XYZ file of N, CA, C and O in Angstrom:
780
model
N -20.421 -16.912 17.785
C -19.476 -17.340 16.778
C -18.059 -17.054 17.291
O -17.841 -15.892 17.633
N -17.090 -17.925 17.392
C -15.843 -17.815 18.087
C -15.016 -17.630 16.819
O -15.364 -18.032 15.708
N -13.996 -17.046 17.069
C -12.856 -16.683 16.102
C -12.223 -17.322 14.582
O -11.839 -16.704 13.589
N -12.285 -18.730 14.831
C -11.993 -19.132 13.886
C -13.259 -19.781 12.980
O -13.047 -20.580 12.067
N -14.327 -19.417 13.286
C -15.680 -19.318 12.783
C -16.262 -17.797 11.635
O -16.964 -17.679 10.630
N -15.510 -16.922 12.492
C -15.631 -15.675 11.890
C -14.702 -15.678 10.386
O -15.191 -15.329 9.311
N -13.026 -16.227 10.597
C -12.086 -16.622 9.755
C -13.151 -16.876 8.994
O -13.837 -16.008 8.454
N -13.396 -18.548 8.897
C -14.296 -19.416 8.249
C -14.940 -18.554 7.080
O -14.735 -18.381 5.878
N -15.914 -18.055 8.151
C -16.802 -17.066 7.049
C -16.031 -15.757 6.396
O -16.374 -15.258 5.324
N -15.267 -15.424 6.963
C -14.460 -14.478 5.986
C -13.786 -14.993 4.672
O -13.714 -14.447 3.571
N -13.442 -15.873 4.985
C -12.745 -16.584 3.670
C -13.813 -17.839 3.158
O -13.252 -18.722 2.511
N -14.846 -17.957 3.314
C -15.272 -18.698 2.817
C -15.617 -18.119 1.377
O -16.243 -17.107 1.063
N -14.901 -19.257 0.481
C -14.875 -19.153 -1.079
C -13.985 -18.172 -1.839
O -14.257 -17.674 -2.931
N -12.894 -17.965 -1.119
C -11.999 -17.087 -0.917
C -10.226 -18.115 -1.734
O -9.732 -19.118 -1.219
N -9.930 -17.720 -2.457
C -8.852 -18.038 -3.030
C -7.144 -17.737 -2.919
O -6.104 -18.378 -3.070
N -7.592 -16.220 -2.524
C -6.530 -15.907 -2.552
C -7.110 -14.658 -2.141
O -8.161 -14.179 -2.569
N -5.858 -13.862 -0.735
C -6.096 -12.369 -0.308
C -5.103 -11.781 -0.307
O -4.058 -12.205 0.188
N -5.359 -9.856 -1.292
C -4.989 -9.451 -1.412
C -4.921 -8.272 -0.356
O -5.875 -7.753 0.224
N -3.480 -7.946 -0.231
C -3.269 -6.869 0.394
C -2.908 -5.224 0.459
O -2.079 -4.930 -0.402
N -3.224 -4.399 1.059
C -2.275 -3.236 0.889
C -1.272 -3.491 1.819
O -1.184 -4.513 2.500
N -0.163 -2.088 1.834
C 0.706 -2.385 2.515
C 1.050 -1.343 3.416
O 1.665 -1.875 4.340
N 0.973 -0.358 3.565
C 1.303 0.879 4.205
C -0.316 1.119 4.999
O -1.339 1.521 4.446
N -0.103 0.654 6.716
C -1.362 1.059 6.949
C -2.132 0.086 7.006
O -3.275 0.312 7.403
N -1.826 -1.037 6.700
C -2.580 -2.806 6.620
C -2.061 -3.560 6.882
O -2.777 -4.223 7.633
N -0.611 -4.273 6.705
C 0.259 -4.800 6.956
C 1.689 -4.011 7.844
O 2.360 -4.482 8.762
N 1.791 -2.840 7.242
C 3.471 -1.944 8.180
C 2.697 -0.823 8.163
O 1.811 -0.390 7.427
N 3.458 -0.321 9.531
C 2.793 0.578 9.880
C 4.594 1.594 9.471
O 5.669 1.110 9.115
N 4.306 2.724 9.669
C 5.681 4.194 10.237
C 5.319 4.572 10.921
O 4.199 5.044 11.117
N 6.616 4.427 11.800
C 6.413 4.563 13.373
C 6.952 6.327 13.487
O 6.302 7.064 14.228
N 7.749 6.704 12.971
C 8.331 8.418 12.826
C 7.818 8.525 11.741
O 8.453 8.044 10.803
N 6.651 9.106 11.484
C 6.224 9.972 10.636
C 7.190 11.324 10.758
O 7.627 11.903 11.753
N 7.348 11.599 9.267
C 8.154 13.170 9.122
C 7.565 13.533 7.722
O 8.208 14.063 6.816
N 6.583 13.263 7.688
C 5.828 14.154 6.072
C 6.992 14.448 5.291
O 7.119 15.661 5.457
N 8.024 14.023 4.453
C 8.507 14.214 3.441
C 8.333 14.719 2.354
O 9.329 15.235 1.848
N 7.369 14.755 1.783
C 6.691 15.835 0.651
C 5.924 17.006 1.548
O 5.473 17.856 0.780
N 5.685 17.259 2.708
C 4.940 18.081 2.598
C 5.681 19.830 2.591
O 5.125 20.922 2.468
N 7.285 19.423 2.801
C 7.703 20.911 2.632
C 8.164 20.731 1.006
O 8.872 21.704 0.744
N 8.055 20.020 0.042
C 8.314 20.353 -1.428
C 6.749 20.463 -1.868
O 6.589 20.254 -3.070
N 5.680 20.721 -1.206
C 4.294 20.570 -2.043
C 4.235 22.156 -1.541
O 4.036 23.029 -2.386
N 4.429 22.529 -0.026
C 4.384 23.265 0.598
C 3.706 24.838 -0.288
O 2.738 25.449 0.166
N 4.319 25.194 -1.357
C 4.090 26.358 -2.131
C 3.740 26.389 -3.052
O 3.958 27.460 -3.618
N 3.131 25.537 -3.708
C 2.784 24.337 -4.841
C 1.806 25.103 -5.471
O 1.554 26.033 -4.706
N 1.192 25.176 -6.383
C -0.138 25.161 -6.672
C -1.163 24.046 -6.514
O -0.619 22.941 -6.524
N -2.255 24.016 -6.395
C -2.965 22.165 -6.266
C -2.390 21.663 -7.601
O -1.482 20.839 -7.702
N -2.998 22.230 -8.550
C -2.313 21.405 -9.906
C -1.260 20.313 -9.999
O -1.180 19.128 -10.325
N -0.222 21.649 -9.390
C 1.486 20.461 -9.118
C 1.180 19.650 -8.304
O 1.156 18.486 -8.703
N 0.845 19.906 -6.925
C 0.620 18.988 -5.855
C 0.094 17.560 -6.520
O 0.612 16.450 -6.393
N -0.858 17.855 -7.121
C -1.928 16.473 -7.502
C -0.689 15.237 -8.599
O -0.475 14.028 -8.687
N -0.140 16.646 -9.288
C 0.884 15.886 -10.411
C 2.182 15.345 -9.961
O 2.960 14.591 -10.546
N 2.256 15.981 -8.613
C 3.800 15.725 -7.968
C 3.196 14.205 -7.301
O 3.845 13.159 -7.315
N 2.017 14.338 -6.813
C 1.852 12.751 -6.524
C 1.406 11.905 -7.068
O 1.341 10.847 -6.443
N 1.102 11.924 -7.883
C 0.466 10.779 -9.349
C 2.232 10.304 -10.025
O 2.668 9.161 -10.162
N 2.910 11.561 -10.328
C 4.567 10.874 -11.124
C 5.189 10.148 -9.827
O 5.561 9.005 -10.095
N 5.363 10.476 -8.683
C 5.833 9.788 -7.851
C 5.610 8.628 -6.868
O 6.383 7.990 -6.153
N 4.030 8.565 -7.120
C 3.770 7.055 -7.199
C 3.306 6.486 -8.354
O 2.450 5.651 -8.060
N 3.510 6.571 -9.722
C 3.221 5.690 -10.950
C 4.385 5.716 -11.491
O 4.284 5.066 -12.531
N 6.086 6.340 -11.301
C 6.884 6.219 -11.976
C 7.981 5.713 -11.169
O 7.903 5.638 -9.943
N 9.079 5.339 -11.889
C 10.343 5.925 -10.483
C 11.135 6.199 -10.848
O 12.216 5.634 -11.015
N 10.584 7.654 -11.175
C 11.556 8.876 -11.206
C 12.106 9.612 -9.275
O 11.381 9.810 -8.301
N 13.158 9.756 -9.390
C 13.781 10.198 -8.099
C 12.937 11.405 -7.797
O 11.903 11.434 -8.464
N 13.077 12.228 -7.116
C 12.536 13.435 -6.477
C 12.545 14.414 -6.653
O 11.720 15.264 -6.317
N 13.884 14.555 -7.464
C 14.733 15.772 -7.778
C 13.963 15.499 -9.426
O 13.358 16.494 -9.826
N 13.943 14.513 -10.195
C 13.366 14.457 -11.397
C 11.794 14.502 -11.297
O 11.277 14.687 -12.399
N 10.829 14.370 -10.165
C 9.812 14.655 -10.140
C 9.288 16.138 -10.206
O 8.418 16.634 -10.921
N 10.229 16.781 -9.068
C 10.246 18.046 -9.007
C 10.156 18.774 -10.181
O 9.341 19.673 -10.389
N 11.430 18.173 -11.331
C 11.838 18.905 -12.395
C 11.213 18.391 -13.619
O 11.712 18.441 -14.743
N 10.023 17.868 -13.285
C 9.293 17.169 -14.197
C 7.599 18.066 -14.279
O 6.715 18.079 -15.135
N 7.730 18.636 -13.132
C 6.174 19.346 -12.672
C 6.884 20.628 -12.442
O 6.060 21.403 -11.956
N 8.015 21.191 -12.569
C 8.606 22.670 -12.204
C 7.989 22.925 -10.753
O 7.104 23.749 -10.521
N 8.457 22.281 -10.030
C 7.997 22.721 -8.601
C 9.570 23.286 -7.983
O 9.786 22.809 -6.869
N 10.248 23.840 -8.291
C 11.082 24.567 -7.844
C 11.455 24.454 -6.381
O 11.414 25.371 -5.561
N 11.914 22.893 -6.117
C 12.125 22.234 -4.894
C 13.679 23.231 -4.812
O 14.065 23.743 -5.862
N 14.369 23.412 -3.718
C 15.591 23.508 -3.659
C 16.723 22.278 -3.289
O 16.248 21.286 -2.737
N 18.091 22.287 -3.544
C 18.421 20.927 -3.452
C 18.505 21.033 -2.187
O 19.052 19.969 -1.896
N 18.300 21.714 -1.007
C 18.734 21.691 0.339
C 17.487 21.073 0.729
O 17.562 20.137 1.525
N 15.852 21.596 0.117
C 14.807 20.719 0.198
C 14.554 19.049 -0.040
O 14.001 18.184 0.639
N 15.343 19.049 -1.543
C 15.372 17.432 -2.132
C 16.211 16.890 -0.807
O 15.657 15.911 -0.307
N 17.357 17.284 -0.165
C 17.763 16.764 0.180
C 16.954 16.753 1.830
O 16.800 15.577 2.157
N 16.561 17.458 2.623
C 15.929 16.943 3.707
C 14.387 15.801 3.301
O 14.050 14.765 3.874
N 13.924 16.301 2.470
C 12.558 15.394 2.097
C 13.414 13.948 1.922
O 12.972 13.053 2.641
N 14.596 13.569 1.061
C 14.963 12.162 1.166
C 15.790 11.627 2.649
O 15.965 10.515 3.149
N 16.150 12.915 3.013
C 16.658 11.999 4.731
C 15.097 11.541 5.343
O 14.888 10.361 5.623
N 14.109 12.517 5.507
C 13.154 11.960 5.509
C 12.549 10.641 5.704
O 12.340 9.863 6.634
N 12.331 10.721 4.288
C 12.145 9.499 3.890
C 12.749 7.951 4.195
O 12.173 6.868 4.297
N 14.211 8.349 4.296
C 14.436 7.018 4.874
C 14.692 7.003 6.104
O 15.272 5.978 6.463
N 14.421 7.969 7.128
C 13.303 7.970 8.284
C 12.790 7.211 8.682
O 13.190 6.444 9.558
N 11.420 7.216 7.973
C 10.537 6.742 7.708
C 10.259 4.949 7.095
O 9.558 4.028 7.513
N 11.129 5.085 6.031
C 11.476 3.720 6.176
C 12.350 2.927 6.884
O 11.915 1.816 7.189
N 13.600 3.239 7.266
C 13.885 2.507 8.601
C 12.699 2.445 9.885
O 12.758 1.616 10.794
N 11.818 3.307 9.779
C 10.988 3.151 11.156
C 9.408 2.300 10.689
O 8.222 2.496 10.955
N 10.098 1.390 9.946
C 8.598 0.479 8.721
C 8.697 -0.714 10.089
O 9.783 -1.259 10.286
N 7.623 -1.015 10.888
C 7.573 -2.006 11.419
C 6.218 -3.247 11.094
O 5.474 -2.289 10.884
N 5.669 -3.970 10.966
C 4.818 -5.063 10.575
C 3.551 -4.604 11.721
O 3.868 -4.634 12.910
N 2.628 -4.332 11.483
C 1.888 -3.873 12.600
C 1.275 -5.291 13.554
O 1.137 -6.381 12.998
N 1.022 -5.136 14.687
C 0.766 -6.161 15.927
C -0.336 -7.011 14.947
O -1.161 -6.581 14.141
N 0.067 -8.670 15.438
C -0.669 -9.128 15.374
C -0.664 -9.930 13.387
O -1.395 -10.868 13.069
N 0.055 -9.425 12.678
C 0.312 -9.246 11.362
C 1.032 -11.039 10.830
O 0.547 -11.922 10.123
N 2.464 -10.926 11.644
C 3.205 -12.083 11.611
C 2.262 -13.471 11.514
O 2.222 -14.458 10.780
N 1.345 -12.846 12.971
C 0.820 -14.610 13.334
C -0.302 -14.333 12.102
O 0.026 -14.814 11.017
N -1.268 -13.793 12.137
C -2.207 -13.843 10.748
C -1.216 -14.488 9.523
O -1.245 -15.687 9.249
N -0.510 -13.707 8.968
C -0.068 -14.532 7.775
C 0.900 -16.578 7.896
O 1.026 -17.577 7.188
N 1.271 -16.114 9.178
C 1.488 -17.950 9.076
C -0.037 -18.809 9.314
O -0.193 -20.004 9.065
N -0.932 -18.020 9.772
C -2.016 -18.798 9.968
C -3.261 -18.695 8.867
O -4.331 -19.249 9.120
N -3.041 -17.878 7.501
C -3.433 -17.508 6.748
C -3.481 -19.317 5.869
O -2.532 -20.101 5.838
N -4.739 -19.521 5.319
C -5.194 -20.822 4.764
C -5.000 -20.761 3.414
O -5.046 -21.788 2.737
N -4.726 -19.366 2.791
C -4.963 -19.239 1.278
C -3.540 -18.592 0.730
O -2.738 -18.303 1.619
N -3.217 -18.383 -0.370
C -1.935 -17.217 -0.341
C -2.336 -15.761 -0.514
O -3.459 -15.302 -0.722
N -1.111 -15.104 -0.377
C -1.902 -13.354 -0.418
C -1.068 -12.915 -1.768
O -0.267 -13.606 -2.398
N -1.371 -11.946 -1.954
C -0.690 -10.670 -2.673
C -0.460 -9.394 -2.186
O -1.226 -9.050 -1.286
N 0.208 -8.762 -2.460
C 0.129 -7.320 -1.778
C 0.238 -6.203 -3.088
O 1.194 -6.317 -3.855
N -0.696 -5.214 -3.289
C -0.967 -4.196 -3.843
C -1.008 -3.095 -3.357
O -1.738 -2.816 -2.406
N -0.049 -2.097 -4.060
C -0.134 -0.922 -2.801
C 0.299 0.285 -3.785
O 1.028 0.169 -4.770
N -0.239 1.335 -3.359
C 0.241 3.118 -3.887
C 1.816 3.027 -3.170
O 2.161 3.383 -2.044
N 2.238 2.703 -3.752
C 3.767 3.451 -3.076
C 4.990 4.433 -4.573
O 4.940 4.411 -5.803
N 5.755 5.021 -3.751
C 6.885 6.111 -4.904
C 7.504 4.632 -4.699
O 7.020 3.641 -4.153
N 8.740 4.838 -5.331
C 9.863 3.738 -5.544
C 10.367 3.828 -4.216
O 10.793 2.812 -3.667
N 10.368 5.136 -3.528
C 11.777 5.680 -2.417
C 10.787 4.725 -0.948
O 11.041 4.980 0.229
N 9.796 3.755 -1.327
C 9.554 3.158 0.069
C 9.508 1.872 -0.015
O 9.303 1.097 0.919
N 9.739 1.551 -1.380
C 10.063 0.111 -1.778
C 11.329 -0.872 -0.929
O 11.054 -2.035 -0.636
N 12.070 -0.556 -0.741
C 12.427 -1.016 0.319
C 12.411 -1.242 1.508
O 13.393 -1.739 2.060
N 10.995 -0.846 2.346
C 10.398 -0.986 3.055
C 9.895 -2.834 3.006
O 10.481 -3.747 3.587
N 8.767 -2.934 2.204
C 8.341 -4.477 1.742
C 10.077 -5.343 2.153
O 9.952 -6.327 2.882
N 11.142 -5.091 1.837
C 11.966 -5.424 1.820
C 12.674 -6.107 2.730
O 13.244 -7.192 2.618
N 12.562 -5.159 3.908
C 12.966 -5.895 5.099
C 12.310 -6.353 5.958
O 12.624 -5.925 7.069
N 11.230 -7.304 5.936
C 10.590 -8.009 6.838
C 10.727 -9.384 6.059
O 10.252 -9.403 4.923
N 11.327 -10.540 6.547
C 11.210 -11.741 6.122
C 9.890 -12.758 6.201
O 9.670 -13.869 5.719
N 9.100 -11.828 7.057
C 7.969 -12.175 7.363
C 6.593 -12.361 6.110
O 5.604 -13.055 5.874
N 7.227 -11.428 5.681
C 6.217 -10.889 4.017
C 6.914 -12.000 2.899
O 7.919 -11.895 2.196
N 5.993 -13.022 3.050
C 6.037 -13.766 0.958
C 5.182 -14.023 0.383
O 4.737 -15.168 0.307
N 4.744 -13.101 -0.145
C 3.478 -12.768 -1.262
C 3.906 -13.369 -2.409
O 5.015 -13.143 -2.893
N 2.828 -14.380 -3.042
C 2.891 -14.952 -4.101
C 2.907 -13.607 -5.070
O 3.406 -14.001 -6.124
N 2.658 -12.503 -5.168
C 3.253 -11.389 -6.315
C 3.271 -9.887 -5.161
O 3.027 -9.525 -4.009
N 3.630 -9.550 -6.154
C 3.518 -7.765 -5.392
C 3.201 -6.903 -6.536
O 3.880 -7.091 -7.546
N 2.208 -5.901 -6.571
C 1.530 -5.216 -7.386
C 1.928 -3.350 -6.603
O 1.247 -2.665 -5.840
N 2.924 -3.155 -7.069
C 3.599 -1.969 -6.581
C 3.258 -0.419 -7.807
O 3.935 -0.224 -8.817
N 2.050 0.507 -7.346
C 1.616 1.521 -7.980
C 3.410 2.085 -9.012
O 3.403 2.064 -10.243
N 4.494 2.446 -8.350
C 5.317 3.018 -8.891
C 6.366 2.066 -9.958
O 7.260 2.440 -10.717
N 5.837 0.701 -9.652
C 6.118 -0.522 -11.121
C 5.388 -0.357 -11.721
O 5.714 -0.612 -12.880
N 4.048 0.104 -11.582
C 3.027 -0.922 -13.072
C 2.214 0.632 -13.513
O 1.153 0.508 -14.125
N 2.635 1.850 -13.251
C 2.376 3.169 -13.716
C 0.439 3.497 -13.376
O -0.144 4.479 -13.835
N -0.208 2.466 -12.540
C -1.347 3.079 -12.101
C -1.334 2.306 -10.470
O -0.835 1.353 -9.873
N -2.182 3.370 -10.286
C -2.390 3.456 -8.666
C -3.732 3.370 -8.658
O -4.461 3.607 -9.621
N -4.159 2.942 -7.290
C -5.574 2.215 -7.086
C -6.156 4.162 -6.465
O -5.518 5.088 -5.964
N -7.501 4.006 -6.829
C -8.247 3.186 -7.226
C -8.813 2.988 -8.650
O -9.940 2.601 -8.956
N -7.638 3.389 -9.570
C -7.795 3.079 -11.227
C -8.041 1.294 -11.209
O -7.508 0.386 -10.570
N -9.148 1.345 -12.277
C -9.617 -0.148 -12.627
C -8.529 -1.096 -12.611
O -8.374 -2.134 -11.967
N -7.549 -0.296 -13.773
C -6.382 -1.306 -14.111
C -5.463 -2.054 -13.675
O -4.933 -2.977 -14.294
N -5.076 -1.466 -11.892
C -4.604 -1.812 -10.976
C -5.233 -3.000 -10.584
O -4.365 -3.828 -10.306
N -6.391 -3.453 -10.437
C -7.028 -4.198 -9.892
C -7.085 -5.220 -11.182
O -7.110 -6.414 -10.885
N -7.101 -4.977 -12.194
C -6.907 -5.967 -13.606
C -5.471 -7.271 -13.245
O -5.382 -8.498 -13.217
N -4.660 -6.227 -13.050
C -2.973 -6.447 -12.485
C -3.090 -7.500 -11.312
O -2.158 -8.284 -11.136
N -4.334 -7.541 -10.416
C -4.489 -8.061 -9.107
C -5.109 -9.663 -9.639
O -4.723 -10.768 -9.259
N -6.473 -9.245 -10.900
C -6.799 -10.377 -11.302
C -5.578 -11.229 -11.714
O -5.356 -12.231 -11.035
N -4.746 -10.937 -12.769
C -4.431 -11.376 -13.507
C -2.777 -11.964 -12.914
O -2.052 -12.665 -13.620
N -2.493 -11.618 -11.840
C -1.689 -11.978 -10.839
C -2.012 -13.291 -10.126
O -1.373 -14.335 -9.993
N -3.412 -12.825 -9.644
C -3.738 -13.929 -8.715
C -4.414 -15.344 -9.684
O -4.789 -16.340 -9.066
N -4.498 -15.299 -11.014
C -4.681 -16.404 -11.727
C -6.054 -17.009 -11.579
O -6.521 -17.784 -12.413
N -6.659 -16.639 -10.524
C -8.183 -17.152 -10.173
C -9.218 -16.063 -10.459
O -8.813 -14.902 -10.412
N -10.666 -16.318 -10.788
C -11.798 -15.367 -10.497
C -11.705 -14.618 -9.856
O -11.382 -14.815 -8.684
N -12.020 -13.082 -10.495
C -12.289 -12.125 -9.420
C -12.976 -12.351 -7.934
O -12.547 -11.930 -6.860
N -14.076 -13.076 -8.160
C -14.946 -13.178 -6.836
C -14.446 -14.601 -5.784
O -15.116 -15.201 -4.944
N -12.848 -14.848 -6.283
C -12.399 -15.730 -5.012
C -11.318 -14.952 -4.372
O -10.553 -15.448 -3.545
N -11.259 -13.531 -4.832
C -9.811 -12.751 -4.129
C -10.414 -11.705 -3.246
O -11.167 -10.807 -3.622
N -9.913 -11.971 -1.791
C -10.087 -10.826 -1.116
C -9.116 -9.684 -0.900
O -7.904 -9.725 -0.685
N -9.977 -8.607 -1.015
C -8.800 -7.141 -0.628
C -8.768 -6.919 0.741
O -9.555 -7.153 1.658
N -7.738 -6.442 0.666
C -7.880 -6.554 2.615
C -7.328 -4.921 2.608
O -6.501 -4.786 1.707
N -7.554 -3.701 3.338
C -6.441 -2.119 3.183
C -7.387 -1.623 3.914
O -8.491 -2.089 4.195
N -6.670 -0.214 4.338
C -6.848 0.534 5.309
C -7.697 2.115 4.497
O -8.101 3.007 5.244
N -7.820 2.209 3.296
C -8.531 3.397 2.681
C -9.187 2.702 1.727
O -8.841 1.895 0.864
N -10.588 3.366 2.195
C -12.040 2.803 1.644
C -11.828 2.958 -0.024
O -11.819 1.941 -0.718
N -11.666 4.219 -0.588
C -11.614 4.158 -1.612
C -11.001 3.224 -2.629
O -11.592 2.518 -3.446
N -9.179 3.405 -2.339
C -8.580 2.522 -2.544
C -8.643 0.984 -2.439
O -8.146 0.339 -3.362
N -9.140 0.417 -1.525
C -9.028 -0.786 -0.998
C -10.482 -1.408 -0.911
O -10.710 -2.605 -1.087
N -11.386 -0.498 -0.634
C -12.753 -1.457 -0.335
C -13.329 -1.066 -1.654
O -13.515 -1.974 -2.464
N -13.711 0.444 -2.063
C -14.748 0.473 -2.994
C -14.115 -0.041 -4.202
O -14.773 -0.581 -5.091
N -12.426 0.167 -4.272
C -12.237 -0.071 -5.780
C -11.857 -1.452 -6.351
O -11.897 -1.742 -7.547
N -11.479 -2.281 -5.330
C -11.658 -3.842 -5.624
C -13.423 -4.087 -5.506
O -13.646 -4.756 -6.516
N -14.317 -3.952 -5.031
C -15.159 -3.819 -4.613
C -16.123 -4.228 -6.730
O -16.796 -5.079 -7.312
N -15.464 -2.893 -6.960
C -15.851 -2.387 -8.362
C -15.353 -3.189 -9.214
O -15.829 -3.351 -10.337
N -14.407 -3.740 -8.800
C -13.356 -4.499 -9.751
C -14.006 -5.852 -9.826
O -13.680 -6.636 -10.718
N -15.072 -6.213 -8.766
C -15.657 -7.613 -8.353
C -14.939 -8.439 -7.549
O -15.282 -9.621 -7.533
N -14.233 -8.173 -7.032
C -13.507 -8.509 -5.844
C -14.788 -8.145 -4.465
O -15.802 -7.448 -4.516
N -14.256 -8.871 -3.432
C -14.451 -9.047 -2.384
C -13.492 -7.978 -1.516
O -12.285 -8.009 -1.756
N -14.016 -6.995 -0.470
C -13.230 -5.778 0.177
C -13.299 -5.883 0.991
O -14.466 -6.221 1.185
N -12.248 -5.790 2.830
C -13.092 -5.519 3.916
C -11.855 -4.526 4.539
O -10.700 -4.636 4.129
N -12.177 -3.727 5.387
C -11.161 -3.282 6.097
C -10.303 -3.793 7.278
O -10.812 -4.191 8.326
N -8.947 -3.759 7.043
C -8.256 -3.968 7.695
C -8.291 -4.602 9.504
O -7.917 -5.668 9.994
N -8.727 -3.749 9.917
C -9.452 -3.595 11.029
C -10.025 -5.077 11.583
O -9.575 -5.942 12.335
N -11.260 -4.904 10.808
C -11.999 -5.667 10.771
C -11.460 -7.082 10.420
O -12.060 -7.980 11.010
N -10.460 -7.482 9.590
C -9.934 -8.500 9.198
C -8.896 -9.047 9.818
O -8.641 -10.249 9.745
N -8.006 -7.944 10.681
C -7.310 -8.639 11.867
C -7.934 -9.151 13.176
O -7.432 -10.065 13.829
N -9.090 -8.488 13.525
C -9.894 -8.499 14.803
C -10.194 -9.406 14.754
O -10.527 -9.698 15.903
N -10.467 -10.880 13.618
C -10.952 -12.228 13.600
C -9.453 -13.154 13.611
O -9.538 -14.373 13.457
N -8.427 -12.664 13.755
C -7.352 -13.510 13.763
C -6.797 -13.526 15.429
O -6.143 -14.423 15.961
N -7.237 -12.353 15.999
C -6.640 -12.296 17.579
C -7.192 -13.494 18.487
O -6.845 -13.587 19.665
């Protein structure tokens, strides 16, 4: 079976594919863990709560902090957001990404866990035009909650079982569209038929 045979059958009966975005589509090229010196002394409790408000809301950092009493310092808030946009200046489209989506037969969406502070990431690639964007820190749930994937139906306007998920974490991306009645595959696997 040659390449665009494999396509074929990947999308066969396929309407519309959905994406993640961090890790599926852009990669960060300077990783600098930005939360991990404000979680650093945390209890798990906060930890879990410092990342649920900061990717389902968009509240800034300094209001996340002061929302879970994690007793960030501002010399902390302030290296975790140089950080961060680090990190997003270093957002590149991962290999191979560009030509898939001009050669893509169906339209996509993109759904993704992100805080607000990487939203501008999606931003600068002209390359990315997703008939919607389903952004965890707009619509106050993050995958792999059902409702997220409701957001995906009801976006993409067609049957669950003509939308594919396409992402890089099983949970998120394969089992929970998966659950949702969607169609899941990993990333990986879904570029390796476009090369």
């Amino acid at each position: 079976m040659d390449e665009s045979e494999v396509r074929e059958d990947i999308l066969d009966g396929i309407g519309l594919v959905c994406f993640d975005l961090f890790g599926t589509l852009v990669e960060i090229t300077d990783r600098r863990r930005p939360f991990a010196s404000l979680r650093r002394h945390m209890a798990l409790d906060k930890v879990e709560k410092m990342r649920r408000l900061a990717m389902t809301t968009d509240l800034a950092l300094e209001e996340v902090d002061e929302a879970i009493r994690g007793g960030a310092t501002v010399a902390k808030i302030v290296t975790a957001r140089t950080d961060i946009a680090h990190e997003v200046a270093s957002c590149r489209l991962r290999t191979g990404v560009p030509q898939m989506l001009s050669a893509l037969p169906v339209p996509y969406g993109i759904c993704s866990n992100l805080s607000t502070d990487y939203v501008p990431a999606i931003q600068r690639f002209a390359e990315l035009k997703p008939a919607f964007t389903i952004m965890s820190c707009e619509v106050g749930y993050m995958k792999p909650a059902p409702e997220i994937y409701e957001l995906v139906v009801a976006a993409a306007g067609m049957p669950r079982n003509k939308i594919l998920f396409i992402g890089d974490t099983p949970s998120a991306d394969i089992d929970g569209p998966r659950g949702a009645g969607m169609r899941a595959i990993h990333v990986d696997q879904f570029l390796s038929a476009w090369r």
